[in-house]
Amino acid sequence: MSKIIKSFRVVEEENTFVEEEIKNEEENIFLEEAKKKYDEIISKALKDADRIVEEANEKSDIYLNQAYEKSKKIFNEWKEKGYKEGYDIGHKEGYNGGYESGEKVSNKLIEEALELKSNYINKKENIYREIEEDVIELVINICEKIIYDKVEEDSEYIVTLVLKGIESLNSTDNLTIRVSKEDYDIVEMSKDKILAKASLVNDLEIRLDSNLSKGDCIIETASGSVDVSIKDQVEEVEQLLNDILNSE
């Protein structure tokens, strides 16, 4: 993960502000729908995986039975040939020839059966891998939906981001906060509130940055800057989940 100062604490504290704010009925309905979709993905994938293993076992059994039947047939054919061409010599040749030919066919078919089963097992593992990727994508979509919806509904959400960002700073004497046009007024009006809650901050300057979008926020200090933008946090969550997936 990047060592650049981030305010990922905003999303990883035990009782995050996102969790505290999820109260309205629409979001509860959305979460239920997301959970239902998640259960459907897992259920379908597990059924597919079980079906694949079952098919592999069935086909392996078929190959093994074919190997046995073919080897027995070849053995009997050579044995019968031995009887016809001469009992003593022919019987011995028929037995040996039938055994060797039957063994070759049997071994070949057994190898094919084992290879087939191995291929199906690999396919099953790939399905589980795809499940993990689908679940991660679903979790990311849920996070984005909840966070961005909250930004749209709660005009003071950006103020919460600013305060959380300030908490992550070591140096807080004089700060410059850059926000989007959409968030500028609410942050400017909340300046006294921010100063009151951030006791270590002596002075605070609010700047409008036309390059930023709603929900974006950058806090500048003498020693560097902190990006507490919503999109930055979502990217952090996505990177974290992908790192977990790739480490397995």
CSV table of C-alpha atoms in Angstrom, one decimal, residues 241-248:
chain,number,residue,atom,x,y,z
A,241,LEU,CA,-9.5,-6.1,-1.1
A,242,ASN,CA,-7.5,-6.9,-4.2
A,243,ASP,CA,-4.3,-7.3,-2.1
A,244,ILE,CA,-6.1,-9.8,0.0
A,245,LEU,CA,-7.4,-11.7,-3.0
A,246,ASN,CA,-3.9,-11.8,-4.7
A,247,SER,CA,-2.1,-12.9,-1.5
A,248,GLU,CA,-4.1,-16.1,-1.3
